[in-house]
Amino acid sequence: MKFKYLGEKGVEKVSGIIEAADENVAFLLLIDQGIEVLDLKQSSLFDEIFYSLKNLKSRFSKVKLEELIVFTRQFATLFEAGIPVIKILERLSTQSFTEKLTQSIHQIKNDVDAGLPLSNAFNRQKHIFSPLYVNMIKVGEEGGVLDITLQRLAAILESELETKNRIKTATRYPKIVIGAIIIAFSILVTFVIPKFASMFAKFNTELPLPTKILIWINSFVQNFWYVIILIILGAIISFNKFKQTEKGKNYIDENIFKIPIIGQLIQKIYLSRISRVLALLYRSGINITASFDIVSEITGNNILKRELLYIKEQISRGSNIASAFRRSKYFPPVVSDMVESGEETGRLDEMLIKLSDYYDEEVDYSIKTLSQALEPILLVFIAGMVLLLALGVFLPMWDMIKAVR
């Protein structure tokens, strides 16, 4: 049987459908999930359809990075206070997180309660927790420094969030300008240009080429709008399927660094993350080859993953770390120079942190100059659109005046 419930979880109101043998069992199951039941009754077909659609929407939604940071910080603080992991997960599952994250925490708690290692329990929720997250949990769990690892993990996530927000801020102006131009173009093509076409038809005068182009665009959009939508959807679906194949992922990962302006920024973000995580793993007492194995899994880029595994292989054969980095075309000379300095002084973790800080500063500078770098491209785009619109509007007006004379 299925029951519809309304309750409170912490300070948040929650509702949904639960399956149980009877109402009493349903009540106990909800209490076990930390829900204070306010109303419980057998669900109707309408309720089941409504909550099925709601669950479907929740399944495709993403857990925000801000939520993961809060969860990670709270986990670290409670663990540092000496509270057992099961109790921590039980407490966190009653916090006012989104339903998707709450359900995931509750499942992790059940898996750990059943005897599964914490990192394995997190790995079973890989749709929410990235390979970086899972591997950092594993390192902390095996090294007995879970609280420290969680704090460092939260710092990495905060750095990623800050970078994303800075990129959004830097690209806000270009987005607004492009949006305004597209709206103006759509209004002119839809409402203004057709008026010129009907007026010119009365004078039996041939329209200028720019105006013909705008009229053709208007006619095509009105008559074949569904074709445009199908092409766009087809392109998105095809790209996503291509991206999911091994060949497609390798092709994208290899060429993403070649994109003008954006490519170098992405490469610096990757290098900063690799340096910082490698330093944290090395500082946590993980041997260098195992550290490279873990870092290769969290890069998110197949080409860099392949390069890191190749570097690990060279180190296993007796090569020093700096020489291995120097042989890779994806790691600039500054990486091998800093690593070499760290190896010589016995402070490899410190030099890797400094290298990460260096790339963080480079990323910060690149983001600050992103708007300036995009300006020439933006100006060419705006100039082309304005020129087409101006010629499409003013040339027929000029011809019309001559025709009237």
mmCIF file of C-alpha atoms in Angstrom:
data_model
loop_
_atom_site.group_PDB
_atom_site.id
_atom_site.type_symbol
_atom_site.label_atom_id
_atom_site.label_comp_id
_atom_site.label_asym_id
_atom_site.label_seq_id
_atom_site.Cartn_x
_atom_site.Cartn_y
_atom_site.Cartn_z
ATOM 1 C CA MET A 1 0.000 0.000 0.000
ATOM 2 C CA LYS A 2 1.054 3.582 -0.625
ATOM 3 C CA PHE A 3 0.504 6.477 1.762
ATOM 4 C CA LYS A 4 0.697 10.226 1.318
ATOM 5 C CA TYR A 5 2.426 12.033 4.160
ATOM 6 C CA LEU A 6 3.005 15.594 5.341
ATOM 7 C CA GLY A 7 5.583 16.294 8.003
ATOM 8 C CA GLU A 8 8.487 18.337 9.293
ATOM 9 C CA LYS A 9 12.179 17.521 8.987
ATOM 10 C CA GLY A 10 14.091 20.011 11.078
ATOM 11 C CA VAL A 11 12.618 23.379 10.127
ATOM 12 C CA GLU A 12 11.552 22.226 6.672
ATOM 13 C CA LYS A 13 8.094 21.025 5.614
ATOM 14 C CA VAL A 14 8.267 17.750 3.677
ATOM 15 C CA SER A 15 5.703 15.672 1.836
ATOM 16 C CA GLY A 16 5.636 12.629 -0.402
ATOM 17 C CA ILE A 17 4.532 9.051 -0.976
ATOM 18 C CA ILE A 18 5.763 6.087 1.073
ATOM 19 C CA GLU A 19 5.094 2.406 0.504
ATOM 20 C CA ALA A 20 4.355 0.190 3.523
ATOM 21 C CA ALA A 21 2.271 -2.782 4.652
ATOM 22 C CA ASP A 22 -0.092 -0.556 6.654
ATOM 23 C CA GLU A 23 -0.415 2.922 8.147
ATOM 24 C CA ASN A 24 1.452 2.078 11.381
ATOM 25 C CA VAL A 25 4.458 0.702 9.474
ATOM 26 C CA ALA A 26 4.459 3.807 7.255
ATOM 27 C CA PHE A 27 4.422 6.009 10.363
ATOM 28 C CA LEU A 28 7.406 4.152 11.883
ATOM 29 C CA LEU A 29 9.372 4.314 8.604
ATOM 30 C CA LEU A 30 8.900 8.087 8.458
ATOM 31 C CA ILE A 31 9.956 8.497 12.096
ATOM 32 C CA ASP A 32 13.077 6.442 11.293
ATOM 33 C CA GLN A 33 13.865 8.977 8.524
ATOM 34 C CA GLY A 34 13.723 11.829 11.051
ATOM 35 C CA ILE A 35 10.326 13.094 9.857
ATOM 36 C CA GLU A 36 7.774 14.347 12.387
ATOM 37 C CA VAL A 37 4.492 13.182 10.844
ATOM 38 C CA LEU A 38 1.709 15.787 10.714
ATOM 39 C CA ASP A 39 -0.666 13.990 8.364
ATOM 40 C CA LEU A 40 -0.714 10.457 6.941
ATOM 41 C CA LYS A 41 -3.365 8.858 4.737
ATOM 42 C CA GLN A 42 -3.704 6.394 1.870
ATOM 43 C CA SER A 43 -2.689 8.022 -1.406
ATOM 44 C CA SER A 44 -4.948 8.522 -4.416
ATOM 45 C CA LEU A 45 -4.009 7.958 -8.061
ATOM 46 C CA PHE A 46 -3.688 11.741 -8.496
ATOM 47 C CA ASP A 47 -1.244 11.910 -5.535
ATOM 48 C CA GLU A 48 0.892 9.129 -6.998
ATOM 49 C CA ILE A 49 1.045 10.808 -10.433
ATOM 50 C CA PHE A 50 1.889 14.198 -8.847
ATOM 51 C CA TYR A 51 4.718 12.841 -6.699
ATOM 52 C CA SER A 52 6.022 10.642 -9.552
ATOM 53 C CA LEU A 53 6.429 13.773 -11.684
ATOM 54 C CA LYS A 54 7.997 15.591 -8.737
ATOM 55 C CA ASN A 55 10.491 12.736 -8.181
ATOM 56 C CA LEU A 56 11.302 12.693 -11.892
ATOM 57 C CA LYS A 57 12.100 16.403 -11.770
ATOM 58 C CA SER A 58 14.190 15.883 -8.626
ATOM 59 C CA ARG A 59 16.111 13.025 -10.294
ATOM 60 C CA PHE A 60 17.242 15.251 -13.161
ATOM 61 C CA SER A 61 18.020 18.264 -10.964
ATOM 62 C CA LYS A 62 21.527 18.847 -9.648
ATOM 63 C CA VAL A 63 22.696 19.382 -6.092
ATOM 64 C CA LYS A 64 24.212 22.845 -5.847
ATOM 65 C CA LEU A 65 27.876 23.237 -4.979
ATOM 66 C CA GLU A 66 26.910 25.548 -2.091
ATOM 67 C CA GLU A 67 24.948 22.692 -0.496
ATOM 68 C CA LEU A 68 27.848 20.265 -0.804
ATOM 69 C CA ILE A 69 30.156 22.808 0.847
ATOM 70 C CA VAL A 70 27.782 23.273 3.809
ATOM 71 C CA PHE A 71 27.330 19.497 4.141
ATOM 72 C CA THR A 72 31.102 18.901 4.008
ATOM 73 C CA ARG A 73 31.886 21.626 6.567
ATOM 74 C CA GLN A 74 29.229 20.295 8.975
ATOM 75 C CA PHE A 75 30.450 16.723 8.529
ATOM 76 C CA ALA A 76 34.047 17.786 9.303
ATOM 77 C CA THR A 77 33.042 19.802 12.376
ATOM 78 C CA LEU A 78 30.873 17.031 13.856
ATOM 79 C CA PHE A 79 33.526 14.373 13.187
ATOM 80 C CA GLU A 80 36.198 16.556 14.789
ATOM 81 C CA ALA A 81 33.934 16.818 17.861
ATOM 82 C CA GLY A 82 34.115 13.024 18.250
ATOM 83 C CA ILE A 83 30.596 12.155 17.105
ATOM 84 C CA PRO A 84 30.340 8.714 15.404
ATOM 85 C CA VAL A 85 29.847 8.696 11.614
ATOM 86 C CA ILE A 86 26.396 7.036 11.836
ATOM 87 C CA LYS A 87 25.162 9.741 14.229
ATOM 88 C CA ILE A 88 26.622 12.476 12.007
ATOM 89 C CA LEU A 89 24.867 11.154 8.908
ATOM 90 C CA GLU A 90 21.634 10.707 10.861
ATOM 91 C CA ARG A 91 21.814 14.291 12.090
ATOM 92 C CA LEU A 92 22.749 15.721 8.674
ATOM 93 C CA SER A 93 19.877 13.842 7.012
ATOM 94 C CA THR A 94 17.483 15.946 9.113
ATOM 95 C CA GLN A 95 19.017 19.260 7.986
ATOM 96 C CA SER A 96 17.226 21.528 5.532
ATOM 97 C CA PHE A 97 19.042 20.304 2.410
ATOM 98 C CA THR A 98 17.240 19.641 -0.851
ATOM 99 C CA GLU A 99 15.293 16.400 -1.041
ATOM 100 C CA LYS A 100 17.789 14.833 -3.437
ATOM 101 C CA LEU A 101 20.771 15.410 -1.139
ATOM 102 C CA THR A 102 18.761 14.411 1.957
ATOM 103 C CA GLN A 103 17.772 11.087 0.374
ATOM 104 C CA SER A 104 21.386 10.488 -0.646
ATOM 105 C CA ILE A 105 22.669 11.160 2.910
ATOM 106 C CA HIS A 106 20.016 8.844 4.324
ATOM 107 C CA GLN A 107 21.073 6.083 1.906
ATOM 108 C CA ILE A 108 24.758 6.575 2.819
ATOM 109 C CA LYS A 109 23.805 6.253 6.476
ATOM 110 C CA ASN A 110 21.925 2.990 5.782
ATOM 111 C CA ASP A 111 24.865 1.600 3.771
ATOM 112 C CA VAL A 112 27.391 2.453 6.509
ATOM 113 C CA ASP A 113 25.026 1.005 9.116
ATOM 114 C CA ALA A 114 24.974 -2.209 7.042
ATOM 115 C CA GLY A 115 28.778 -2.446 7.253
ATOM 116 C CA LEU A 116 29.864 -0.746 4.040
ATOM 117 C CA PRO A 117 33.017 1.481 4.248
ATOM 118 C CA LEU A 118 32.212 5.195 4.183
ATOM 119 C CA SER A 119 34.009 5.816 0.856
ATOM 120 C CA ASN A 120 32.102 2.924 -0.782
ATOM 121 C CA ALA A 121 28.816 4.299 0.535
ATOM 122 C CA PHE A 122 29.645 7.712 -0.980
ATOM 123 C CA ASN A 123 30.717 6.035 -4.221
ATOM 124 C CA ARG A 124 27.238 4.499 -4.537
ATOM 125 C CA GLN A 125 25.926 8.084 -4.685
ATOM 126 C CA LYS A 126 28.277 9.092 -7.532
ATOM 127 C CA HIS A 127 25.447 11.002 -9.253
ATOM 128 C CA ILE A 128 25.940 13.598 -6.488
ATOM 129 C CA PHE A 129 29.469 13.110 -5.172
ATOM 130 C CA SER A 130 32.299 13.464 -7.697
ATOM 131 C CA PRO A 131 35.339 11.126 -7.973
ATOM 132 C CA LEU A 132 37.355 13.854 -6.194
ATOM 133 C CA TYR A 133 34.916 13.769 -3.275
ATOM 134 C CA VAL A 134 34.865 9.971 -3.013
ATOM 135 C CA ASN A 135 38.651 9.614 -3.283
ATOM 136 C CA MET A 136 39.269 12.310 -0.671
ATOM 137 C CA ILE A 137 36.858 10.496 1.693
ATOM 138 C CA LYS A 138 38.781 7.271 1.009
ATOM 139 C CA VAL A 139 42.120 8.951 1.773
ATOM 140 C CA GLY A 140 40.809 10.407 5.035
ATOM 141 C CA GLU A 141 39.189 7.117 6.041
ATOM 142 C CA GLU A 142 42.291 4.998 5.372
ATOM 143 C CA GLY A 143 44.710 7.550 6.852
ATOM 144 C CA GLY A 144 42.629 8.269 9.976
ATOM 145 C CA VAL A 145 42.474 11.985 9.098
ATOM 146 C CA LEU A 146 38.893 12.228 7.858
ATOM 147 C CA ASP A 147 38.199 15.569 9.581
ATOM 148 C CA ILE A 148 41.310 17.199 8.038
ATOM 149 C CA THR A 149 40.546 15.730 4.612
ATOM 150 C CA LEU A 150 36.955 16.976 4.763
ATOM 151 C CA GLN A 151 38.107 20.489 5.684
ATOM 152 C CA ARG A 152 40.554 20.471 2.755
ATOM 153 C CA LEU A 153 37.858 19.080 0.475
ATOM 154 C CA ALA A 154 35.512 21.900 1.498
ATOM 155 C CA ALA A 155 38.283 24.408 0.713
ATOM 156 C CA ILE A 156 38.706 22.892 -2.779
ATOM 157 C CA LEU A 157 34.939 23.049 -3.391
ATOM 158 C CA GLU A 158 34.835 26.667 -2.192
ATOM 159 C CA SER A 159 37.664 27.533 -4.592
ATOM 160 C CA GLU A 160 35.727 25.907 -7.467
ATOM 161 C CA LEU A 161 32.576 27.810 -6.515
ATOM 162 C CA GLU A 162 34.464 31.097 -6.362
ATOM 163 C CA THR A 163 35.986 30.444 -9.802
ATOM 164 C CA LYS A 164 32.565 29.647 -11.308
ATOM 165 C CA ASN A 165 31.045 32.800 -9.803
ATOM 166 C CA ARG A 166 33.916 34.941 -11.125
ATOM 167 C CA ILE A 167 33.461 33.484 -14.620
ATOM 168 C CA LYS A 168 29.708 34.197 -14.452
ATOM 169 C CA THR A 169 30.432 37.785 -13.408
ATOM 170 C CA ALA A 170 33.021 38.262 -16.168
ATOM 171 C CA THR A 171 30.681 36.944 -18.881
ATOM 172 C CA ARG A 172 27.555 38.743 -17.656
ATOM 173 C CA TYR A 173 28.102 41.867 -19.794
ATOM 174 C CA PRO A 174 28.694 39.947 -23.062
ATOM 175 C CA LYS A 175 25.602 37.811 -22.361
ATOM 176 C CA ILE A 176 23.429 40.910 -21.805
ATOM 177 C CA VAL A 177 24.711 42.612 -24.977
ATOM 178 C CA ILE A 178 24.225 39.524 -27.154
ATOM 179 C CA GLY A 179 20.761 38.955 -25.662
ATOM 180 C CA ALA A 180 19.729 42.563 -26.348
ATOM 181 C CA ILE A 181 20.953 42.365 -29.963
ATOM 182 C CA ILE A 182 19.085 39.095 -30.561
ATOM 183 C CA ILE A 183 15.866 40.564 -29.107
ATOM 184 C CA ALA A 184 16.208 43.713 -31.261
ATOM 185 C CA PHE A 185 16.925 41.578 -34.328
ATOM 186 C CA SER A 186 13.868 39.386 -33.659
ATOM 187 C CA ILE A 187 11.552 42.408 -33.229
ATOM 188 C CA LEU A 188 12.754 44.083 -36.419
ATOM 189 C CA VAL A 189 12.578 40.909 -38.493
ATOM 190 C CA THR A 190 9.139 39.953 -37.140
ATOM 191 C CA PHE A 191 7.332 43.321 -37.122
ATOM 192 C CA VAL A 192 9.260 46.009 -39.034
ATOM 193 C CA ILE A 193 10.705 44.303 -42.132
ATOM 194 C CA PRO A 194 7.393 42.674 -43.253
ATOM 195 C CA LYS A 195 5.838 46.184 -43.314
ATOM 196 C CA PHE A 196 8.543 47.324 -45.719
ATOM 197 C CA ALA A 197 7.923 44.276 -47.889
ATOM 198 C CA SER A 198 4.189 45.020 -48.205
ATOM 199 C CA MET A 199 4.855 48.721 -48.929
ATOM 200 C CA PHE A 200 7.438 47.893 -51.621
ATOM 201 C CA ALA A 201 5.012 45.481 -53.233
ATOM 202 C CA LYS A 202 2.639 48.422 -53.862
ATOM 203 C CA PHE A 203 5.370 50.434 -55.604
ATOM 204 C CA ASN A 204 6.492 47.396 -57.610
ATOM 205 C CA THR A 205 10.118 48.143 -56.575
ATOM 206 C CA GLU A 206 12.775 45.524 -55.993
ATOM 207 C CA LEU A 207 13.938 45.225 -52.413
ATOM 208 C CA PRO A 208 17.637 45.675 -51.501
ATOM 209 C CA LEU A 209 19.624 42.494 -50.771
ATOM 210 C CA PRO A 210 19.961 43.057 -46.959
ATOM 211 C CA THR A 211 16.175 43.501 -46.705
ATOM 212 C CA LYS A 212 15.621 40.344 -48.768
ATOM 213 C CA ILE A 213 17.883 38.432 -46.384
ATOM 214 C CA LEU A 214 15.939 39.668 -43.358
ATOM 215 C CA ILE A 215 12.600 38.824 -45.006
ATOM 216 C CA TRP A 216 13.878 35.360 -45.901
ATOM 217 C CA ILE A 217 14.966 34.820 -42.273
ATOM 218 C CA ASN A 218 11.533 35.925 -41.047
ATOM 219 C CA SER A 219 9.746 33.661 -43.559
ATOM 220 C CA PHE A 220 11.945 30.668 -42.743
ATOM 221 C CA VAL A 221 11.454 31.051 -38.986
ATOM 222 C CA GLN A 222 7.665 31.415 -39.326
ATOM 223 C CA ASN A 223 7.253 28.467 -41.713
ATOM 224 C CA PHE A 224 9.916 26.099 -40.390
ATOM 225 C CA TRP A 225 10.236 26.947 -36.681
ATOM 226 C CA TYR A 226 9.686 23.290 -35.787
ATOM 227 C CA VAL A 227 12.598 22.307 -38.081
ATOM 228 C CA ILE A 228 14.869 24.755 -36.241
ATOM 229 C CA ILE A 229 13.797 23.307 -32.866
ATOM 230 C CA LEU A 230 14.359 19.749 -34.124
ATOM 231 C CA ILE A 231 17.809 20.665 -35.476
ATOM 232 C CA ILE A 232 18.801 22.291 -32.169
ATOM 233 C CA LEU A 233 17.480 19.351 -30.101
ATOM 234 C CA GLY A 234 19.112 16.881 -32.495
ATOM 235 C CA ALA A 235 22.436 18.705 -32.240
ATOM 236 C CA ILE A 236 22.272 18.753 -28.409
ATOM 237 C CA ILE A 237 21.333 15.056 -28.168
ATOM 238 C CA SER A 238 23.966 14.042 -30.733
ATOM 239 C CA PHE A 239 26.667 16.053 -28.944
ATOM 240 C CA ASN A 240 25.748 14.533 -25.554
ATOM 241 C CA LYS A 241 25.827 10.998 -27.003
ATOM 242 C CA PHE A 242 29.146 11.710 -28.718
ATOM 243 C CA LYS A 243 30.505 13.113 -25.448
ATOM 244 C CA GLN A 244 29.535 9.928 -23.602
ATOM 245 C CA THR A 245 31.550 7.685 -25.954
ATOM 246 C CA GLU A 246 35.226 7.067 -25.234
ATOM 247 C CA LYS A 247 36.250 8.445 -28.639
ATOM 248 C CA GLY A 248 34.078 11.546 -28.218
ATOM 249 C CA LYS A 249 35.282 12.265 -24.682
ATOM 250 C CA ASN A 250 38.916 11.955 -25.796
ATOM 251 C CA TYR A 251 38.333 14.244 -28.778
ATOM 252 C CA ILE A 252 36.642 16.935 -26.654
ATOM 253 C CA ASP A 253 39.185 16.687 -23.827
ATOM 254 C CA GLU A 254 42.091 16.971 -26.248
ATOM 255 C CA ASN A 255 40.729 19.940 -28.168
ATOM 256 C CA ILE A 256 39.194 21.895 -25.295
ATOM 257 C CA PHE A 257 42.594 23.449 -24.523
ATOM 258 C CA LYS A 258 42.836 24.725 -28.112
ATOM 259 C CA ILE A 259 39.743 26.943 -27.824
ATOM 260 C CA PRO A 260 40.878 30.596 -28.069
ATOM 261 C CA ILE A 261 40.828 32.495 -24.745
ATOM 262 C CA ILE A 262 38.744 29.886 -22.886
ATOM 263 C CA GLY A 263 41.121 26.957 -23.502
ATOM 264 C CA GLN A 264 44.044 28.398 -21.541
ATOM 265 C CA LEU A 265 41.740 29.342 -18.661
ATOM 266 C CA ILE A 266 40.397 25.773 -18.446
ATOM 267 C CA GLN A 267 43.942 24.351 -18.538
ATOM 268 C CA LYS A 268 45.022 26.605 -15.649
ATOM 269 C CA ILE A 269 41.998 25.531 -13.579
ATOM 270 C CA TYR A 270 42.905 21.864 -14.140
ATOM 271 C CA LEU A 271 46.569 22.445 -13.267
ATOM 272 C CA SER A 272 45.642 24.284 -10.077
ATOM 273 C CA ARG A 273 43.346 21.448 -8.978
ATOM 274 C CA ILE A 274 45.901 18.728 -9.800
ATOM 275 C CA SER A 275 48.682 20.533 -7.894
ATOM 276 C CA ARG A 276 46.557 21.194 -4.810
ATOM 277 C CA VAL A 277 45.057 17.703 -4.550
ATOM 278 C CA LEU A 278 48.455 16.074 -5.181
ATOM 279 C CA ALA A 279 49.930 18.192 -2.374
ATOM 280 C CA LEU A 280 47.105 17.290 0.028
ATOM 281 C CA LEU A 281 47.447 13.571 -0.725
ATOM 282 C CA TYR A 282 51.238 13.678 -0.334
ATOM 283 C CA ARG A 283 50.883 15.632 2.911
ATOM 284 C CA SER A 284 48.373 13.050 4.187
ATOM 285 C CA GLY A 285 51.040 10.341 3.903
ATOM 286 C CA ILE A 286 49.821 8.674 0.695
ATOM 287 C CA ASN A 287 52.762 7.399 -1.384
ATOM 288 C CA ILE A 288 53.422 9.303 -4.583
ATOM 289 C CA THR A 289 52.352 6.592 -7.062
ATOM 290 C CA ALA A 290 49.046 6.036 -5.221
ATOM 291 C CA SER A 291 48.581 9.829 -5.153
ATOM 292 C CA PHE A 292 48.910 9.976 -8.945
ATOM 293 C CA ASP A 293 46.341 7.168 -9.262
ATOM 294 C CA ILE A 294 43.843 9.152 -7.188
ATOM 295 C CA VAL A 295 44.569 12.492 -8.890
ATOM 296 C CA SER A 296 44.138 10.918 -12.339
ATOM 297 C CA GLU A 297 40.593 9.890 -11.353
ATOM 298 C CA ILE A 298 39.537 13.378 -10.263
ATOM 299 C CA THR A 299 40.841 15.464 -13.170
ATOM 300 C CA GLY A 300 37.646 15.139 -15.237
ATOM 301 C CA ASN A 301 39.786 15.180 -18.396
ATOM 302 C CA ASN A 302 40.753 11.926 -20.125
ATOM 303 C CA ILE A 303 43.883 13.377 -21.737
ATOM 304 C CA LEU A 304 45.276 14.691 -18.449
ATOM 305 C CA LYS A 305 44.277 11.416 -16.777
ATOM 306 C CA ARG A 306 46.307 9.507 -19.370
ATOM 307 C CA GLU A 307 49.274 11.860 -18.876
ATOM 308 C CA LEU A 308 49.180 11.510 -15.076
ATOM 309 C CA LEU A 309 49.099 7.711 -15.316
ATOM 310 C CA TYR A 310 52.044 7.876 -17.731
ATOM 311 C CA ILE A 311 53.952 10.081 -15.251
ATOM 312 C CA LYS A 312 53.129 7.592 -12.480
ATOM 313 C CA GLU A 313 54.484 4.759 -14.629
ATOM 314 C CA GLN A 314 57.755 6.629 -15.191
ATOM 315 C CA ILE A 315 58.094 7.317 -11.455
ATOM 316 C CA SER A 316 57.489 3.608 -10.756
ATOM 317 C CA ARG A 317 60.393 2.803 -13.109
ATOM 318 C CA GLY A 318 62.761 5.031 -11.138
ATOM 319 C CA SER A 319 62.394 8.456 -12.789
ATOM 320 C CA ASN A 320 62.126 11.503 -10.530
ATOM 321 C CA ILE A 321 58.850 13.402 -10.539
ATOM 322 C CA ALA A 322 60.210 16.573 -12.174
ATOM 323 C CA SER A 323 61.689 14.672 -15.122
ATOM 324 C CA ALA A 324 58.420 12.812 -15.644
ATOM 325 C CA PHE A 325 56.478 16.092 -15.706
ATOM 326 C CA ARG A 326 59.064 17.627 -18.055
ATOM 327 C CA ARG A 327 58.386 14.952 -20.698
ATOM 328 C CA SER A 328 54.676 15.845 -20.877
ATOM 329 C CA LYS A 329 53.495 18.511 -23.327
ATOM 330 C CA TYR A 330 50.389 19.222 -21.226
ATOM 331 C CA PHE A 331 52.335 20.462 -18.187
ATOM 332 C CA PRO A 332 54.241 23.757 -18.684
ATOM 333 C CA PRO A 333 57.919 24.091 -17.620
ATOM 334 C CA VAL A 334 56.911 25.967 -14.445
ATOM 335 C CA VAL A 335 55.339 22.723 -13.121
ATOM 336 C CA SER A 336 58.509 20.643 -13.537
ATOM 337 C CA ASP A 337 60.660 23.513 -12.194
ATOM 338 C CA MET A 338 58.584 23.882 -9.015
ATOM 339 C CA VAL A 339 58.400 20.101 -8.517
ATOM 340 C CA GLU A 340 62.169 19.812 -8.990
ATOM 341 C CA SER A 341 62.728 22.510 -6.362
ATOM 342 C CA GLY A 342 60.403 20.653 -3.989
ATOM 343 C CA GLU A 343 62.193 17.343 -4.531
ATOM 344 C CA GLU A 344 65.611 18.882 -3.933
ATOM 345 C CA THR A 345 64.574 20.623 -0.704
ATOM 346 C CA GLY A 346 62.344 17.805 0.586
ATOM 347 C CA ARG A 347 59.325 20.134 0.637
ATOM 348 C CA LEU A 348 57.384 18.805 -2.319
ATOM 349 C CA ASP A 349 53.962 19.402 -0.727
ATOM 350 C CA GLU A 350 54.799 23.066 -0.018
ATOM 351 C CA MET A 351 55.997 23.653 -3.577
ATOM 352 C CA LEU A 352 52.883 21.985 -5.007
ATOM 353 C CA ILE A 353 50.694 24.261 -2.841
ATOM 354 C CA LYS A 354 52.668 27.280 -4.086
ATOM 355 C CA LEU A 355 52.240 26.026 -7.646
ATOM 356 C CA SER A 356 48.491 25.741 -7.079
ATOM 357 C CA ASP A 357 48.414 29.266 -5.608
ATOM 358 C CA TYR A 358 50.335 30.496 -8.666
ATOM 359 C CA TYR A 359 47.760 28.989 -11.018
ATOM 360 C CA ASP A 360 44.921 30.334 -8.869
ATOM 361 C CA GLU A 361 46.376 33.828 -9.377
ATOM 362 C CA GLU A 362 46.710 33.118 -13.115
ATOM 363 C CA VAL A 363 43.074 31.975 -13.237
ATOM 364 C CA ASP A 364 42.000 35.081 -11.322
ATOM 365 C CA TYR A 365 43.888 37.345 -13.757
ATOM 366 C CA SER A 366 42.521 35.463 -16.797
ATOM 367 C CA ILE A 367 38.953 35.821 -15.518
ATOM 368 C CA LYS A 368 39.436 39.532 -14.838
ATOM 369 C CA THR A 369 40.690 40.060 -18.402
ATOM 370 C CA LEU A 370 38.093 37.699 -19.915
ATOM 371 C CA SER A 371 35.684 40.529 -20.730
ATOM 372 C CA GLN A 372 38.475 42.518 -22.407
ATOM 373 C CA ALA A 373 39.536 39.454 -24.416
ATOM 374 C CA LEU A 374 35.945 38.848 -25.553
ATOM 375 C CA GLU A 375 35.369 42.495 -26.504
ATOM 376 C CA PRO A 376 36.870 42.296 -30.058
ATOM 377 C CA ILE A 377 34.753 39.217 -30.867
ATOM 378 C CA LEU A 378 31.719 40.901 -29.342
ATOM 379 C CA LEU A 379 32.323 44.103 -31.318
ATOM 380 C CA VAL A 380 32.596 42.190 -34.621
ATOM 381 C CA PHE A 381 29.364 40.331 -33.851
ATOM 382 C CA ILE A 382 27.496 43.510 -32.847
ATOM 383 C CA ALA A 383 28.857 45.455 -35.843
ATOM 384 C CA GLY A 384 27.735 42.710 -38.238
ATOM 385 C CA MET A 385 24.252 42.520 -36.739
ATOM 386 C CA VAL A 386 23.815 46.313 -36.604
ATOM 387 C CA LEU A 387 25.097 46.706 -40.178
ATOM 388 C CA LEU A 388 22.663 44.098 -41.486
ATOM 389 C CA LEU A 389 19.750 45.645 -39.579
ATOM 390 C CA ALA A 390 20.659 49.201 -40.585
ATOM 391 C CA LEU A 391 21.034 48.333 -44.261
ATOM 392 C CA GLY A 392 17.886 46.208 -44.159
ATOM 393 C CA VAL A 393 15.847 49.105 -42.745
ATOM 394 C CA PHE A 394 17.384 52.263 -44.239
ATOM 395 C CA LEU A 395 18.137 51.091 -47.788
ATOM 396 C CA PRO A 396 14.468 50.344 -48.567
ATOM 397 C CA MET A 397 13.474 53.686 -47.013
ATOM 398 C CA TRP A 398 15.948 55.465 -49.294
ATOM 399 C CA ASP A 399 14.696 53.525 -52.331
ATOM 400 C CA MET A 400 11.108 54.272 -51.384
ATOM 401 C CA ILE A 401 11.780 57.997 -51.228
ATOM 402 C CA LYS A 402 13.336 57.824 -54.718
ATOM 403 C CA ALA A 403 10.364 55.803 -55.980
ATOM 404 C CA VAL A 404 7.901 58.393 -54.631
ATOM 405 C CA ARG A 405 9.847 61.213 -56.293
#
